[in-house]
Amino acid sequence: EPEVTQTPSHQVTQMGQEVILRCVPISNHLYFYWYRQILGQKVEFLVSFYNNEISEKSEIFDDQFSVERPDGSNFTLKIRSTKLEDSAMYFCASNYHQGGEQFFGPGTRLTVL
Amino acid sequence: AQRVTQPEKLLSVFKGAPVELKCNYSYSGSPELFWYVQYSRQRLQLLLRHISRESIKGFTADLNKGETSFHLKKPFAQEEDSAMYYCALSSGGSNYKLTFGKGTLLTVNP
């Protein structure tokens, strides 16, 4: 059964460094999402992406964040200059139909030191 | 603004006992409600959604618009039901982002 994959599973970085989190959505899916979960808090929506552009972004998704679908398979989240408060679990999700079940990846744990 | 509240952070029951995980929502339109589950060391996965009105793994949930609730119920809990349960709301429109509650950790004791 196809699954969303994410790499790396754990990323440790220094404050101020750039990180790129990678996701491979399920191959025929059209809608892509990033969520994050700070330890002990709820899963929060960051951004949704469709037809090669952002369809919605949250207040969290400021100028430090960007997303890209550089080829037909990858969907990346870039944080330009990481802050301590960016430490969280980042989940990628995808679906085929708007409103359909969102399929989640296993997450990338980002630790900013 | 849309909000999902799960009042119980932890819920512990014995095997065979009924279980109810509470979820209340706040949204001015017609939401779509989901329950996602995360078993230990596994990814978030959909358990059920209100529009399908299915029973999955013995769980059911009914959308009560009057009480703005979508409680998850199972008459006889099993040990393998131990997991983190998240209630989520989708507002639809041009975007179907999910708004999650904080989650309830269910432990089913033998």
mmCIF file with all atom_site columns, N, CA, C and O in Angstrom, chain A residues 9-54:
data_model
loop_
_atom_site.group_PDB
_atom_site.id
_atom_site.type_symbol
_atom_site.label_atom_id
_atom_site.label_alt_id
_atom_site.label_comp_id
_atom_site.label_asym_id
_atom_site.label_entity_id
_atom_site.label_seq_id
_atom_site.pdbx_PDB_ins_code
_atom_site.Cartn_x
_atom_site.Cartn_y
_atom_site.Cartn_z
_atom_site.occupancy
_atom_site.B_iso_or_equiv
_atom_site.pdbx_formal_charge
_atom_site.auth_seq_id
_atom_site.auth_comp_id
_atom_site.auth_asym_id
_atom_site.auth_atom_id
_atom_site.pdbx_PDB_model_num
ATOM 1   N N  . SER A 1 9  ? 14.336 11.427 9.422  1.00 0.00 ? 9  SER A N  1
ATOM 2   C CA . SER A 1 9  ? 13.413 11.179 10.530 1.00 0.00 ? 9  SER A CA 1
ATOM 3   C C  . SER A 1 9  ? 13.725 12.126 11.693 1.00 0.00 ? 9  SER A C  1
ATOM 4   O O  . SER A 1 9  ? 12.830 12.490 12.455 1.00 0.00 ? 9  SER A O  1
ATOM 5   N N  . HIS A 1 10 ? 14.988 12.502 11.812 1.00 0.00 ? 10 HIS A N  1
ATOM 6   C CA . HIS A 1 10 ? 15.390 13.422 12.873 1.00 0.00 ? 10 HIS A CA 1
ATOM 7   C C  . HIS A 1 10 ? 16.466 14.344 12.329 1.00 0.00 ? 10 HIS A C  1
ATOM 8   O O  . HIS A 1 10 ? 17.425 13.866 11.700 1.00 0.00 ? 10 HIS A O  1
ATOM 9   N N  . GLN A 1 11 ? 16.292 15.635 12.537 1.00 0.00 ? 11 GLN A N  1
ATOM 10  C CA . GLN A 1 11 ? 17.262 16.634 12.076 1.00 0.00 ? 11 GLN A CA 1
ATOM 11  C C  . GLN A 1 11 ? 17.629 17.520 13.258 1.00 0.00 ? 11 GLN A C  1
ATOM 12  O O  . GLN A 1 11 ? 16.738 18.082 13.909 1.00 0.00 ? 11 GLN A O  1
ATOM 13  N N  . VAL A 1 12 ? 18.926 17.626 13.498 1.00 0.00 ? 12 VAL A N  1
ATOM 14  C CA . VAL A 1 12 ? 19.415 18.520 14.548 1.00 0.00 ? 12 VAL A CA 1
ATOM 15  C C  . VAL A 1 12 ? 20.173 19.644 13.864 1.00 0.00 ? 12 VAL A C  1
ATOM 16  O O  . VAL A 1 12 ? 21.018 19.386 12.990 1.00 0.00 ? 12 VAL A O  1
ATOM 17  N N  . THR A 1 13 ? 19.888 20.874 14.236 1.00 0.00 ? 13 THR A N  1
ATOM 18  C CA . THR A 1 13 ? 20.541 22.009 13.590 1.00 0.00 ? 13 THR A CA 1
ATOM 19  C C  . THR A 1 13 ? 20.814 23.104 14.605 1.00 0.00 ? 13 THR A C  1
ATOM 20  O O  . THR A 1 13 ? 20.238 23.124 15.701 1.00 0.00 ? 13 THR A O  1
ATOM 21  N N  . GLN A 1 14 ? 21.704 24.003 14.228 1.00 0.00 ? 14 GLN A N  1
ATOM 22  C CA . GLN A 1 14 ? 22.005 25.144 15.083 1.00 0.00 ? 14 GLN A CA 1
ATOM 23  C C  . GLN A 1 14 ? 21.062 26.290 14.727 1.00 0.00 ? 14 GLN A C  1
ATOM 24  O O  . GLN A 1 14 ? 20.682 26.475 13.563 1.00 0.00 ? 14 GLN A O  1
ATOM 25  N N  . MET A 1 15 ? 20.725 27.068 15.721 1.00 0.00 ? 15 MET A N  1
ATOM 26  C CA . MET A 1 15 ? 19.881 28.243 15.513 1.00 0.00 ? 15 MET A CA 1
ATOM 27  C C  . MET A 1 15 ? 20.487 29.131 14.413 1.00 0.00 ? 15 MET A C  1
ATOM 28  O O  . MET A 1 15 ? 21.703 29.334 14.373 1.00 0.00 ? 15 MET A O  1
ATOM 29  N N  . GLY A 1 16 ? 19.636 29.594 13.517 1.00 0.00 ? 16 GLY A N  1
ATOM 30  C CA . GLY A 1 16 ? 20.094 30.453 12.434 1.00 0.00 ? 16 GLY A CA 1
ATOM 31  C C  . GLY A 1 16 ? 20.427 29.703 11.155 1.00 0.00 ? 16 GLY A C  1
ATOM 32  O O  . GLY A 1 16 ? 20.588 30.328 10.094 1.00 0.00 ? 16 GLY A O  1
ATOM 33  N N  . GLN A 1 17 ? 20.533 28.402 11.237 1.00 0.00 ? 17 GLN A N  1
ATOM 34  C CA . GLN A 1 17 ? 20.833 27.600 10.046 1.00 0.00 ? 17 GLN A CA 1
ATOM 35  C C  . GLN A 1 17 ? 19.562 27.332 9.242  1.00 0.00 ? 17 GLN A C  1
ATOM 36  O O  . GLN A 1 17 ? 18.447 27.356 9.763  1.00 0.00 ? 17 GLN A O  1
ATOM 37  N N  . GLU A 1 18 ? 19.775 27.039 7.966  1.00 0.00 ? 18 GLU A N  1
ATOM 38  C CA . GLU A 1 18 ? 18.661 26.674 7.091  1.00 0.00 ? 18 GLU A CA 1
ATOM 39  C C  . GLU A 1 18 ? 18.470 25.161 7.138  1.00 0.00 ? 18 GLU A C  1
ATOM 40  O O  . GLU A 1 18 ? 19.447 24.408 7.185  1.00 0.00 ? 18 GLU A O  1
ATOM 41  N N  . VAL A 1 19 ? 17.213 24.730 7.130  1.00 0.00 ? 19 VAL A N  1
ATOM 42  C CA . VAL A 1 19 ? 16.928 23.302 7.025  1.00 0.00 ? 19 VAL A CA 1
ATOM 43  C C  . VAL A 1 19 ? 15.908 23.068 5.923  1.00 0.00 ? 19 VAL A C  1
ATOM 44  O O  . VAL A 1 19 ? 15.062 23.923 5.657  1.00 0.00 ? 19 VAL A O  1
ATOM 45  N N  . ILE A 1 20 ? 16.012 21.928 5.306  1.00 0.00 ? 20 ILE A N  1
ATOM 46  C CA . ILE A 1 20 ? 15.027 21.499 4.308  1.00 0.00 ? 20 ILE A CA 1
ATOM 47  C C  . ILE A 1 20 ? 14.497 20.139 4.726  1.00 0.00 ? 20 ILE A C  1
ATOM 48  O O  . ILE A 1 20 ? 15.262 19.186 4.891  1.00 0.00 ? 20 ILE A O  1
ATOM 49  N N  . LEU A 1 21 ? 13.206 20.081 4.911  1.00 0.00 ? 21 LEU A N  1
ATOM 50  C CA . LEU A 1 21 ? 12.543 18.825 5.251  1.00 0.00 ? 21 LEU A CA 1
ATOM 51  C C  . LEU A 1 21 ? 11.889 18.293 3.986  1.00 0.00 ? 21 LEU A C  1
ATOM 52  O O  . LEU A 1 21 ? 11.225 19.036 3.265  1.00 0.00 ? 21 LEU A O  1
ATOM 53  N N  . ARG A 1 22 ? 12.081 17.010 3.766  1.00 0.00 ? 22 ARG A N  1
ATOM 54  C CA . ARG A 1 22 ? 11.623 16.430 2.502  1.00 0.00 ? 22 ARG A CA 1
ATOM 55  C C  . ARG A 1 22 ? 10.470 15.453 2.703  1.00 0.00 ? 22 ARG A C  1
ATOM 56  O O  . ARG A 1 22 ? 10.414 14.723 3.687  1.00 0.00 ? 22 ARG A O  1
ATOM 57  N N  . CYS A 1 23 ? 9.600  15.443 1.733  1.00 0.00 ? 23 CYS A N  1
ATOM 58  C CA . CYS A 1 23 ? 8.428  14.576 1.763  1.00 0.00 ? 23 CYS A CA 1
ATOM 59  C C  . CYS A 1 23 ? 8.218  14.027 0.357  1.00 0.00 ? 23 CYS A C  1
ATOM 60  O O  . CYS A 1 23 ? 8.423  14.740 -0.631 1.00 0.00 ? 23 CYS A O  1
ATOM 61  N N  . VAL A 1 24 ? 7.831  12.768 0.277  1.00 0.00 ? 24 VAL A N  1
ATOM 62  C CA . VAL A 1 24 ? 7.382  12.208 -0.991 1.00 0.00 ? 24 VAL A CA 1
ATOM 63  C C  . VAL A 1 24 ? 5.932  11.805 -0.795 1.00 0.00 ? 24 VAL A C  1
ATOM 64  O O  . VAL A 1 24 ? 5.636  10.805 -0.123 1.00 0.00 ? 24 VAL A O  1
ATOM 65  N N  . PRO A 1 25 ? 5.001  12.595 -1.327 1.00 0.00 ? 25 PRO A N  1
ATOM 66  C CA . PRO A 1 25 ? 3.581  12.242 -1.184 1.00 0.00 ? 25 PRO A CA 1
ATOM 67  C C  . PRO A 1 25 ? 3.245  10.996 -1.995 1.00 0.00 ? 25 PRO A C  1
ATOM 68  O O  . PRO A 1 25 ? 4.044  10.528 -2.805 1.00 0.00 ? 25 PRO A O  1
ATOM 69  N N  . ILE A 1 26 ? 2.061  10.489 -1.799 1.00 0.00 ? 26 ILE A N  1
ATOM 70  C CA . ILE A 1 26 ? 1.578  9.364  -2.588 1.00 0.00 ? 26 ILE A CA 1
ATOM 71  C C  . ILE A 1 26 ? 1.438  9.832  -4.031 1.00 0.00 ? 26 ILE A C  1
ATOM 72  O O  . ILE A 1 26 ? 0.945  10.948 -4.285 1.00 0.00 ? 26 ILE A O  1
ATOM 73  N N  . SER A 1 27 ? 1.845  8.986  -4.967 1.00 0.00 ? 27 SER A N  1
ATOM 74  C CA . SER A 1 27 ? 2.170  9.444  -6.320 1.00 0.00 ? 27 SER A CA 1
ATOM 75  C C  . SER A 1 27 ? 1.015  10.083 -7.076 1.00 0.00 ? 27 SER A C  1
ATOM 76  O O  . SER A 1 27 ? 1.237  11.010 -7.844 1.00 0.00 ? 27 SER A O  1
ATOM 77  N N  . ASN A 1 28 ? -0.206 9.673  -6.909 1.00 0.00 ? 28 ASN A N  1
ATOM 78  C CA . ASN A 1 28 ? -1.287 10.279 -7.686 1.00 0.00 ? 28 ASN A CA 1
ATOM 79  C C  . ASN A 1 28 ? -2.037 11.358 -6.908 1.00 0.00 ? 28 ASN A C  1
ATOM 80  O O  . ASN A 1 28 ? -3.076 11.843 -7.368 1.00 0.00 ? 28 ASN A O  1
ATOM 81  N N  . HIS A 1 29 ? -1.512 11.742 -5.755 1.00 0.00 ? 29 HIS A N  1
ATOM 82  C CA . HIS A 1 29 ? -2.173 12.771 -4.961 1.00 0.00 ? 29 HIS A CA 1
ATOM 83  C C  . HIS A 1 29 ? -1.886 14.153 -5.518 1.00 0.00 ? 29 HIS A C  1
ATOM 84  O O  . HIS A 1 29 ? -0.838 14.405 -6.127 1.00 0.00 ? 29 HIS A O  1
ATOM 85  N N  . LEU A 1 30 ? -2.840 15.060 -5.282 1.00 0.00 ? 30 LEU A N  1
ATOM 86  C CA . LEU A 1 30 ? -2.764 16.388 -5.886 1.00 0.00 ? 30 LEU A CA 1
ATOM 87  C C  . LEU A 1 30 ? -2.646 17.500 -4.851 1.00 0.00 ? 30 LEU A C  1
ATOM 88  O O  . LEU A 1 30 ? -2.244 18.605 -5.193 1.00 0.00 ? 30 LEU A O  1
ATOM 89  N N  . TYR A 1 31 ? -3.029 17.213 -3.615 1.00 0.00 ? 31 TYR A N  1
ATOM 90  C CA . TYR A 1 31 ? -3.051 18.238 -2.574 1.00 0.00 ? 31 TYR A CA 1
ATOM 91  C C  . TYR A 1 31 ? -2.031 17.856 -1.511 1.00 0.00 ? 31 TYR A C  1
ATOM 92  O O  . TYR A 1 31 ? -1.985 16.702 -1.065 1.00 0.00 ? 31 TYR A O  1
ATOM 93  N N  . PHE A 1 32 ? -1.255 18.844 -1.073 1.00 0.00 ? 32 PHE A N  1
ATOM 94  C CA . PHE A 1 32 ? -0.152 18.565 -0.161 1.00 0.00 ? 32 PHE A CA 1
ATOM 95  C C  . PHE A 1 32 ? -0.196 19.551 1.000  1.00 0.00 ? 32 PHE A C  1
ATOM 96  O O  . PHE A 1 32 ? -0.595 20.714 0.832  1.00 0.00 ? 32 PHE A O  1
ATOM 97  N N  . TYR A 1 33 ? 0.211  19.052 2.159  1.00 0.00 ? 33 TYR A N  1
ATOM 98  C CA . TYR A 1 33 ? 0.103  19.841 3.384  1.00 0.00 ? 33 TYR A CA 1
ATOM 99  C C  . TYR A 1 33 ? 1.336  19.642 4.257  1.00 0.00 ? 33 TYR A C  1
ATOM 100 O O  . TYR A 1 33 ? 1.953  18.573 4.244  1.00 0.00 ? 33 TYR A O  1
ATOM 101 N N  . TRP A 1 34 ? 1.645  20.671 5.017  1.00 0.00 ? 34 TRP A N  1
ATOM 102 C CA . TRP A 1 34 ? 2.597  20.536 6.117  1.00 0.00 ? 34 TRP A CA 1
ATOM 103 C C  . TRP A 1 34 ? 1.892  20.947 7.406  1.00 0.00 ? 34 TRP A C  1
ATOM 104 O O  . TRP A 1 34 ? 1.177  21.956 7.450  1.00 0.00 ? 34 TRP A O  1
ATOM 105 N N  . TYR A 1 35 ? 2.139  20.142 8.443  1.00 0.00 ? 35 TYR A N  1
ATOM 106 C CA . TYR A 1 35 ? 1.677  20.417 9.792  1.00 0.00 ? 35 TYR A CA 1
ATOM 107 C C  . TYR A 1 35 ? 2.875  20.318 10.716 1.00 0.00 ? 35 TYR A C  1
ATOM 108 O O  . TYR A 1 35 ? 3.883  19.686 10.379 1.00 0.00 ? 35 TYR A O  1
ATOM 109 N N  . ARG A 1 36 ? 2.742  20.909 11.900 1.00 0.00 ? 36 ARG A N  1
ATOM 110 C CA . ARG A 1 36 ? 3.795  20.695 12.885 1.00 0.00 ? 36 ARG A CA 1
ATOM 111 C C  . ARG A 1 36 ? 3.159  20.478 14.258 1.00 0.00 ? 36 ARG A C  1
ATOM 112 O O  . ARG A 1 36 ? 2.026  20.888 14.526 1.00 0.00 ? 36 ARG A O  1
ATOM 113 N N  . GLN A 1 37 ? 3.931  19.821 15.143 1.00 0.00 ? 37 GLN A N  1
ATOM 114 C CA . GLN A 1 37 ? 3.470  19.560 16.495 1.00 0.00 ? 37 GLN A CA 1
ATOM 115 C C  . GLN A 1 37 ? 4.624  19.818 17.446 1.00 0.00 ? 37 GLN A C  1
ATOM 116 O O  . GLN A 1 37 ? 5.584  19.030 17.487 1.00 0.00 ? 37 GLN A O  1
ATOM 117 N N  . ILE A 1 38 ? 4.531  20.925 18.154 1.00 0.00 ? 38 ILE A N  1
ATOM 118 C CA . ILE A 1 38 ? 5.497  21.191 19.216 1.00 0.00 ? 38 ILE A CA 1
ATOM 119 C C  . ILE A 1 38 ? 5.191  20.229 20.353 1.00 0.00 ? 38 ILE A C  1
ATOM 120 O O  . ILE A 1 38 ? 4.016  19.907 20.612 1.00 0.00 ? 38 ILE A O  1
ATOM 121 N N  . LEU A 1 39 ? 6.233  19.758 21.026 1.00 0.00 ? 39 LEU A N  1
ATOM 122 C CA . LEU A 1 39 ? 6.085  18.746 22.073 1.00 0.00 ? 39 LEU A CA 1
ATOM 123 C C  . LEU A 1 39 ? 5.030  19.157 23.099 1.00 0.00 ? 39 LEU A C  1
ATOM 124 O O  . LEU A 1 39 ? 5.089  20.258 23.659 1.00 0.00 ? 39 LEU A O  1
ATOM 125 N N  . GLY A 1 40 ? 4.056  18.281 23.286 1.00 0.00 ? 40 GLY A N  1
ATOM 126 C CA . GLY A 1 40 ? 3.018  18.537 24.287 1.00 0.00 ? 40 GLY A CA 1
ATOM 127 C C  . GLY A 1 40 ? 1.878  19.405 23.790 1.00 0.00 ? 40 GLY A C  1
ATOM 128 O O  . GLY A 1 40 ? 0.935  19.676 24.541 1.00 0.00 ? 40 GLY A O  1
ATOM 129 N N  . GLN A 1 41 ? 1.952  19.832 22.529 1.00 0.00 ? 41 GLN A N  1
ATOM 130 C CA . GLN A 1 41 ? 0.904  20.702 21.994 1.00 0.00 ? 41 GLN A CA 1
ATOM 131 C C  . GLN A 1 41 ? 0.172  20.015 20.844 1.00 0.00 ? 41 GLN A C  1
ATOM 132 O O  . GLN A 1 41 ? 0.469  18.884 20.479 1.00 0.00 ? 41 GLN A O  1
ATOM 133 N N  . LYS A 1 42 ? -0.802 20.725 20.289 1.00 0.00 ? 42 LYS A N  1
ATOM 134 C CA . LYS A 1 42 ? -1.606 20.105 19.249 1.00 0.00 ? 42 LYS A CA 1
ATOM 135 C C  . LYS A 1 42 ? -0.910 20.151 17.895 1.00 0.00 ? 42 LYS A C  1
ATOM 136 O O  . LYS A 1 42 ? 0.004  20.940 17.668 1.00 0.00 ? 42 LYS A O  1
ATOM 137 N N  . VAL A 1 43 ? -1.381 19.310 16.996 1.00 0.00 ? 43 VAL A N  1
ATOM 138 C CA . VAL A 1 43 ? -0.917 19.352 15.608 1.00 0.00 ? 43 VAL A CA 1
ATOM 139 C C  . VAL A 1 43 ? -1.492 20.614 14.966 1.00 0.00 ? 43 VAL A C  1
ATOM 140 O O  . VAL A 1 43 ? -2.705 20.845 15.025 1.00 0.00 ? 43 VAL A O  1
ATOM 141 N N  . GLU A 1 44 ? -0.608 21.427 14.362 1.00 0.00 ? 44 GLU A N  1
ATOM 142 C CA . GLU A 1 44 ? -1.048 22.710 13.795 1.00 0.00 ? 44 GLU A CA 1
ATOM 143 C C  . GLU A 1 44 ? -0.789 22.748 12.295 1.00 0.00 ? 44 GLU A C  1
ATOM 144 O O  . GLU A 1 44 ? 0.287  22.356 11.832 1.00 0.00 ? 44 GLU A O  1
ATOM 145 N N  . PHE A 1 45 ? -1.737 23.261 11.582 1.00 0.00 ? 45 PHE A N  1
ATOM 146 C CA . PHE A 1 45 ? -1.607 23.441 10.137 1.00 0.00 ? 45 PHE A CA 1
ATOM 147 C C  . PHE A 1 45 ? -0.578 24.532 9.824  1.00 0.00 ? 45 PHE A C  1
ATOM 148 O O  . PHE A 1 45 ? -0.577 25.594 10.449 1.00 0.00 ? 45 PHE A O  1
ATOM 149 N N  . LEU A 1 46 ? 0.271  24.268 8.852  1.00 0.00 ? 46 LEU A N  1
ATOM 150 C CA . LEU A 1 46 ? 1.218  25.283 8.390  1.00 0.00 ? 46 LEU A CA 1
ATOM 151 C C  . LEU A 1 46 ? 0.813  25.823 7.016  1.00 0.00 ? 46 LEU A C  1
ATOM 152 O O  . LEU A 1 46 ? 0.665  27.027 6.831  1.00 0.00 ? 46 LEU A O  1
ATOM 153 N N  . VAL A 1 47 ? 0.680  24.896 6.051  1.00 0.00 ? 47 VAL A N  1
ATOM 154 C CA . VAL A 1 47 ? 0.498  25.339 4.673  1.00 0.00 ? 47 VAL A CA 1
ATOM 155 C C  . VAL A 1 47 ? -0.133 24.222 3.848  1.00 0.00 ? 47 VAL A C  1
ATOM 156 O O  . VAL A 1 47 ? 0.048  23.042 4.132  1.00 0.00 ? 47 VAL A O  1
ATOM 157 N N  . SER A 1 48 ? -0.908 24.626 2.842  1.00 0.00 ? 48 SER A N  1
ATOM 158 C CA . SER A 1 48 ? -1.422 23.668 1.869  1.00 0.00 ? 48 SER A CA 1
ATOM 159 C C  . SER A 1 48 ? -0.975 24.106 0.471  1.00 0.00 ? 48 SER A C  1
ATOM 160 O O  . SER A 1 48 ? -0.747 25.299 0.225  1.00 0.00 ? 48 SER A O  1
ATOM 161 N N  . PHE A 1 49 ? -0.864 23.152 -0.411 1.00 0.00 ? 49 PHE A N  1
ATOM 162 C CA . PHE A 1 49 ? -0.236 23.389 -1.720 1.00 0.00 ? 49 PHE A CA 1
ATOM 163 C C  . PHE A 1 49 ? -0.975 22.592 -2.766 1.00 0.00 ? 49 PHE A C  1
ATOM 164 O O  . PHE A 1 49 ? -1.251 21.402 -2.584 1.00 0.00 ? 49 PHE A O  1
ATOM 165 N N  . TYR A 1 50 ? -1.329 23.265 -3.860 1.00 0.00 ? 50 TYR A N  1
ATOM 166 C CA . TYR A 1 50 ? -2.039 22.587 -4.939 1.00 0.00 ? 50 TYR A CA 1
ATOM 167 C C  . TYR A 1 50 ? -1.694 23.265 -6.251 1.00 0.00 ? 50 TYR A C  1
ATOM 168 O O  . TYR A 1 50 ? -1.587 24.494 -6.313 1.00 0.00 ? 50 TYR A O  1
ATOM 169 N N  . ASN A 1 51 ? -1.499 22.492 -7.274 1.00 0.00 ? 51 ASN A N  1
ATOM 170 C CA . ASN A 1 51 ? -1.243 23.034 -8.610 1.00 0.00 ? 51 ASN A CA 1
ATOM 171 C C  . ASN A 1 51 ? -0.045 23.983 -8.600 1.00 0.00 ? 51 ASN A C  1
ATOM 172 O O  . ASN A 1 51 ? -0.087 25.057 -9.195 1.00 0.00 ? 51 ASN A O  1
ATOM 173 N N  . ASN A 1 52 ? 0.974  23.557 -7.880 1.00 0.00 ? 52 ASN A N  1
ATOM 174 C CA . ASN A 1 52 ? 2.245  24.287 -7.811 1.00 0.00 ? 52 ASN A CA 1
ATOM 175 C C  . ASN A 1 52 ? 2.175  25.650 -7.161 1.00 0.00 ? 52 ASN A C  1
ATOM 176 O O  . ASN A 1 52 ? 3.023  26.513 -7.431 1.00 0.00 ? 52 ASN A O  1
ATOM 177 N N  . GLU A 1 53 ? 1.183  25.846 -6.318 1.00 0.00 ? 53 GLU A N  1
ATOM 178 C CA . GLU A 1 53 ? 1.173  27.080 -5.548 1.00 0.00 ? 53 GLU A CA 1
ATOM 179 C C  . GLU A 1 53 ? 0.513  26.872 -4.185 1.00 0.00 ? 53 GLU A C  1
ATOM 180 O O  . GLU A 1 53 ? -0.247 25.926 -3.999 1.00 0.00 ? 53 GLU A O  1
ATOM 181 N N  . ILE A 1 54 ? 0.840  27.785 -3.281 1.00 0.00 ? 54 ILE A N  1
ATOM 182 C CA . ILE A 1 54 ? 0.260  27.726 -1.948 1.00 0.00 ? 54 ILE A CA 1
ATOM 183 C C  . ILE A 1 54 ? -1.219 28.091 -2.040 1.00 0.00 ? 54 ILE A C  1
ATOM 184 O O  . ILE A 1 54 ? -1.581 29.101 -2.636 1.00 0.00 ? 54 ILE A O  1
#
